[in-house]
Amino acid sequence: MNNVNATSISSAINTSGAILQSLVNGMDDANSGLIDMSTPNLAGVEAAEASPNPSPEAEAADDAATMTKLPVPARQYGLLTRDDVQAEPSAIPLIHGLIGKGQLAMIAGPSGCGKSVFQLHLGAALLNADKVFGHAIPKRSRFLYINLEGELKQRLEAIEQHHAGWSFPAPAAMFLTRPWCLNDEKSVEDLAHHVNASGGVDVIFIDTLNRAIPGSDENLSTDMGMVIAHANLLIKMTGAAVVLTHHTGKAKDRGPRGHSSLYAALDTCLMVDQSATGVRTVELIKTRQGPGGAKYFFSIENINLGEDDYGLPIVGPALTEVDEASDEAKAASAPALTPQQHEAFIAISLLFQNGFGGVPLHEVSFDDALGSVKTAFAAVESKYRSTRAREAIAALIKAGRLLLTAEGNIALPE
């Protein structure tokens, strides 16, 4: 019994020793492998530390890594760093220098001056042209035209007939002719929903603001504050620019009528007016994209569109841009005539019309023009009459209402 136990114990000891030796050998092998594997990495680190000129990419990576970041909650709230501001996208220009996507703009002017014709011309140019009034149109843009007054069908037909190749393809051009309210939040939300479901637009024209806000008082800050809020809601929901057509007050030189908060909220404001010569003027009186003061000119021609069911002619208005260097533009941009200057202009115009024997004239001598004006100035004291007549003629020439020829004669602009 004792011999058996001694033999068993000895065998177990020998077996355990073999196992232990094997484990020790394995650990040595593992340690040897770890040392061998780590050697190249250490050499690489030493080589990197010894490099005196890190690459620009490495420096940029280091700069990015050390850039100060705002806490996540602050960024979620909307706080930005300078780099965040730089990375934000700029407004997409629809008409460069005039209207950008997501902006609030206005076209204002007295009744009958051509605001609607001008506005539709801008919309048509967005679909068909590379520039309008000298301003580049970077890309084709979709628009919605909310027509709340005036005959839309004839205006569209006149534009298509007057400008060869121009059209209003669907769904790039959409129109709304039923009543719609900018001063009703649900109406704004419903419109935005249907516009987005139809593919979206880049600009929404509202013609006119007065018709779009029934029951609101243009002179109350509360009512106009609501209009501004709803216009901004429409911009936010659609991403489009919103262009309001609005009227001026009795004193048109004071700008758009109504509370000043509306004008203050605009990114762009264009004033349309009709000059005494019939040429329309457009003045950029406000822009957040640079200095204002630029002027543009256009004429309106009634296009013959055929006859109605009663045989009566159908006409529609179309716009023609007028070069600012033309005599028409110079005359249109001239200051308004004084009563005395106007009287002198009528006297000279009648001289051209009647001539000296009933035959119309194309030119008259300066002395003949002076004589006709002196006759018209009968109410002016005689010792001042010649001087006042000369001053009036000089003012008419400067304003472009009369032309002084190389021979010193007086002529009327073509």
PDB file of N, CA, C and O in Angstrom, residues 77-105:
ATOM      1  N   TYR A  77     -28.152  74.780 -29.027  1.00  0.00           N
ATOM      2  CA  TYR A  77     -28.956  75.988 -28.834  1.00  0.00           C
ATOM      3  C   TYR A  77     -28.833  76.935 -30.019  1.00  0.00           C
ATOM      4  O   TYR A  77     -29.757  77.677 -30.360  1.00  0.00           O
ATOM      5  N   GLY A  78     -27.661  76.885 -30.678  1.00  0.00           N
ATOM      6  CA  GLY A  78     -27.462  77.735 -31.840  1.00  0.00           C
ATOM      7  C   GLY A  78     -26.277  78.673 -31.746  1.00  0.00           C
ATOM      8  O   GLY A  78     -26.058  79.491 -32.652  1.00  0.00           O
ATOM      9  N   LEU A  79     -25.502  78.606 -30.678  1.00  0.00           N
ATOM     10  CA  LEU A  79     -24.316  79.459 -30.556  1.00  0.00           C
ATOM     11  C   LEU A  79     -23.265  79.002 -31.560  1.00  0.00           C
ATOM     12  O   LEU A  79     -23.049  77.799 -31.757  1.00  0.00           O
ATOM     13  N   LEU A  80     -22.602  79.960 -32.200  1.00  0.00           N
ATOM     14  CA  LEU A  80     -21.645  79.665 -33.263  1.00  0.00           C
ATOM     15  C   LEU A  80     -20.281  80.261 -32.956  1.00  0.00           C
ATOM     16  O   LEU A  80     -20.179  81.294 -32.293  1.00  0.00           O
ATOM     17  N   THR A  81     -19.234  79.617 -33.445  1.00  0.00           N
ATOM     18  CA  THR A  81     -17.896  80.191 -33.417  1.00  0.00           C
ATOM     19  C   THR A  81     -17.686  80.949 -34.728  1.00  0.00           C
ATOM     20  O   THR A  81     -18.516  80.890 -35.643  1.00  0.00           O
ATOM     21  N   ARG A  82     -16.576  81.643 -34.835  1.00  0.00           N
ATOM     22  CA  ARG A  82     -16.250  82.369 -36.079  1.00  0.00           C
ATOM     23  C   ARG A  82     -16.165  81.397 -37.253  1.00  0.00           C
ATOM     24  O   ARG A  82     -16.633  81.703 -38.360  1.00  0.00           O
ATOM     25  N   ASP A  83     -15.590  80.226 -37.020  1.00  0.00           N
ATOM     26  CA  ASP A  83     -15.477  79.238 -38.090  1.00  0.00           C
ATOM     27  C   ASP A  83     -16.849  78.700 -38.493  1.00  0.00           C
ATOM     28  O   ASP A  83     -17.086  78.406 -39.664  1.00  0.00           O
ATOM     29  N   ASP A  84     -17.750  78.572 -37.522  1.00  0.00           N
ATOM     30  CA  ASP A  84     -19.109  78.130 -37.830  1.00  0.00           C
ATOM     31  C   ASP A  84     -19.807  79.139 -38.732  1.00  0.00           C
ATOM     32  O   ASP A  84     -20.498  78.783 -39.690  1.00  0.00           O
ATOM     33  N   VAL A  85     -19.630  80.419 -38.407  1.00  0.00           N
ATOM     34  CA  VAL A  85     -20.248  81.474 -39.217  1.00  0.00           C
ATOM     35  C   VAL A  85     -19.698  81.439 -40.638  1.00  0.00           C
ATOM     36  O   VAL A  85     -20.440  81.553 -41.619  1.00  0.00           O
ATOM     37  N   GLN A  86     -18.376  81.250 -40.765  1.00  0.00           N
ATOM     38  CA  GLN A  86     -17.744  81.212 -42.081  1.00  0.00           C
ATOM     39  C   GLN A  86     -18.266  80.043 -42.905  1.00  0.00           C
ATOM     40  O   GLN A  86     -18.386  80.130 -44.138  1.00  0.00           O
ATOM     41  N   ALA A  87     -18.587  78.947 -42.233  1.00  0.00           N
ATOM     42  CA  ALA A  87     -19.026  77.739 -42.935  1.00  0.00           C
ATOM     43  C   ALA A  87     -20.493  77.791 -43.344  1.00  0.00           C
ATOM     44  O   ALA A  87     -20.935  76.963 -44.141  1.00  0.00           O
ATOM     45  N   GLU A  88     -21.253  78.744 -42.801  1.00  0.00           N
ATOM     46  CA  GLU A  88     -22.673  78.815 -43.144  1.00  0.00           C
ATOM     47  C   GLU A  88     -22.841  79.233 -44.601  1.00  0.00           C
ATOM     48  O   GLU A  88     -22.126  80.107 -45.099  1.00  0.00           O
ATOM     49  N   PRO A  89     -23.800  78.637 -45.310  1.00  0.00           N
ATOM     50  CA  PRO A  89     -24.010  78.985 -46.727  1.00  0.00           C
ATOM     51  C   PRO A  89     -24.578  80.396 -46.869  1.00  0.00           C
ATOM     52  O   PRO A  89     -25.375  80.849 -46.045  1.00  0.00           O
ATOM     53  N   SER A  90     -24.149  81.095 -47.917  1.00  0.00           N
ATOM     54  CA  SER A  90     -24.681  82.422 -48.213  1.00  0.00           C
ATOM     55  C   SER A  90     -26.009  82.275 -48.946  1.00  0.00           C
ATOM     56  O   SER A  90     -26.345  81.212 -49.476  1.00  0.00           O
ATOM     57  N   ALA A  91     -26.786  83.378 -48.981  1.00  0.00           N
ATOM     58  CA  ALA A  91     -28.057  83.364 -49.696  1.00  0.00           C
ATOM     59  C   ALA A  91     -27.807  83.113 -51.183  1.00  0.00           C
ATOM     60  O   ALA A  91     -26.906  83.707 -51.786  1.00  0.00           O
ATOM     61  N   ILE A  92     -28.581  82.216 -51.768  1.00  0.00           N
ATOM     62  CA  ILE A  92     -28.440  81.892 -53.185  1.00  0.00           C
ATOM     63  C   ILE A  92     -29.025  83.038 -53.996  1.00  0.00           C
ATOM     64  O   ILE A  92     -30.202  83.374 -53.848  1.00  0.00           O
ATOM     65  N   PRO A  93     -28.232  83.678 -54.860  1.00  0.00           N
ATOM     66  CA  PRO A  93     -28.777  84.794 -55.639  1.00  0.00           C
ATOM     67  C   PRO A  93     -29.733  84.291 -56.720  1.00  0.00           C
ATOM     68  O   PRO A  93     -29.398  83.384 -57.486  1.00  0.00           O
ATOM     69  N   LEU A  94     -30.927  84.872 -56.754  1.00  0.00           N
ATOM     70  CA  LEU A  94     -31.875  84.581 -57.828  1.00  0.00           C
ATOM     71  C   LEU A  94     -31.657  85.587 -58.955  1.00  0.00           C
ATOM     72  O   LEU A  94     -31.494  85.224 -60.113  1.00  0.00           O
ATOM     73  N   ILE A  95     -31.681  86.876 -58.585  1.00  0.00           N
ATOM     74  CA  ILE A  95     -31.262  87.952 -59.481  1.00  0.00           C
ATOM     75  C   ILE A  95     -30.123  88.650 -58.748  1.00  0.00           C
ATOM     76  O   ILE A  95     -30.345  89.337 -57.752  1.00  0.00           O
ATOM     77  N   HIS A  96     -28.901  88.444 -59.223  1.00  0.00           N
ATOM     78  CA  HIS A  96     -27.725  88.868 -58.475  1.00  0.00           C
ATOM     79  C   HIS A  96     -27.765  90.372 -58.184  1.00  0.00           C
ATOM     80  O   HIS A  96     -27.941  91.192 -59.077  1.00  0.00           O
ATOM     81  N   GLY A  97     -27.617  90.707 -56.905  1.00  0.00           N
ATOM     82  CA  GLY A  97     -27.623  92.108 -56.506  1.00  0.00           C
ATOM     83  C   GLY A  97     -29.003  92.665 -56.243  1.00  0.00           C
ATOM     84  O   GLY A  97     -29.131  93.803 -55.766  1.00  0.00           O
ATOM     85  N   LEU A  98     -30.063  91.874 -56.524  1.00  0.00           N
ATOM     86  CA  LEU A  98     -31.426  92.358 -56.281  1.00  0.00           C
ATOM     87  C   LEU A  98     -32.188  91.448 -55.322  1.00  0.00           C
ATOM     88  O   LEU A  98     -32.660  91.905 -54.281  1.00  0.00           O
ATOM     89  N   ILE A  99     -32.324  90.175 -55.671  1.00  0.00           N
ATOM     90  CA  ILE A  99     -33.150  89.263 -54.887  1.00  0.00           C
ATOM     91  C   ILE A  99     -32.391  87.971 -54.648  1.00  0.00           C
ATOM     92  O   ILE A  99     -31.869  87.371 -55.592  1.00  0.00           O
ATOM     93  N   GLY A 100     -32.335  87.546 -53.389  1.00  0.00           N
ATOM     94  CA  GLY A 100     -31.711  86.279 -53.024  1.00  0.00           C
ATOM     95  C   GLY A 100     -32.735  85.353 -52.406  1.00  0.00           C
ATOM     96  O   GLY A 100     -33.735  85.784 -51.827  1.00  0.00           O
ATOM     97  N   LYS A 101     -32.500  84.066 -52.527  1.00  0.00           N
ATOM     98  CA  LYS A 101     -33.419  83.073 -51.973  1.00  0.00           C
ATOM     99  C   LYS A 101     -33.495  83.225 -50.462  1.00  0.00           C
ATOM    100  O   LYS A 101     -32.488  83.417 -49.783  1.00  0.00           O
ATOM    101  N   GLY A 102     -34.716  83.150 -49.938  1.00  0.00           N
ATOM    102  CA  GLY A 102     -34.923  83.272 -48.500  1.00  0.00           C
ATOM    103  C   GLY A 102     -35.027  84.705 -48.006  1.00  0.00           C
ATOM    104  O   GLY A 102     -35.114  84.937 -46.796  1.00  0.00           O
ATOM    105  N   GLN A 103     -35.059  85.684 -48.904  1.00  0.00           N
ATOM    106  CA  GLN A 103     -35.129  87.084 -48.504  1.00  0.00           C
ATOM    107  C   GLN A 103     -36.553  87.632 -48.659  1.00  0.00           C
ATOM    108  O   GLN A 103     -37.387  87.054 -49.351  1.00  0.00           O
ATOM    109  N   LEU A 104     -36.796  88.767 -48.001  1.00  0.00           N
ATOM    110  CA  LEU A 104     -38.075  89.465 -48.085  1.00  0.00           C
ATOM    111  C   LEU A 104     -37.862  90.750 -48.871  1.00  0.00           C
ATOM    112  O   LEU A 104     -37.050  91.593 -48.498  1.00  0.00           O
ATOM    113  N   ALA A 105     -38.571  90.882 -49.985  1.00  0.00           N
ATOM    114  CA  ALA A 105     -38.402  92.034 -50.866  1.00  0.00           C
ATOM    115  C   ALA A 105     -39.744  92.694 -51.131  1.00  0.00           C
ATOM    116  O   ALA A 105     -40.806  92.119 -50.881  1.00  0.00           O
TER     117      ALA A 105
END
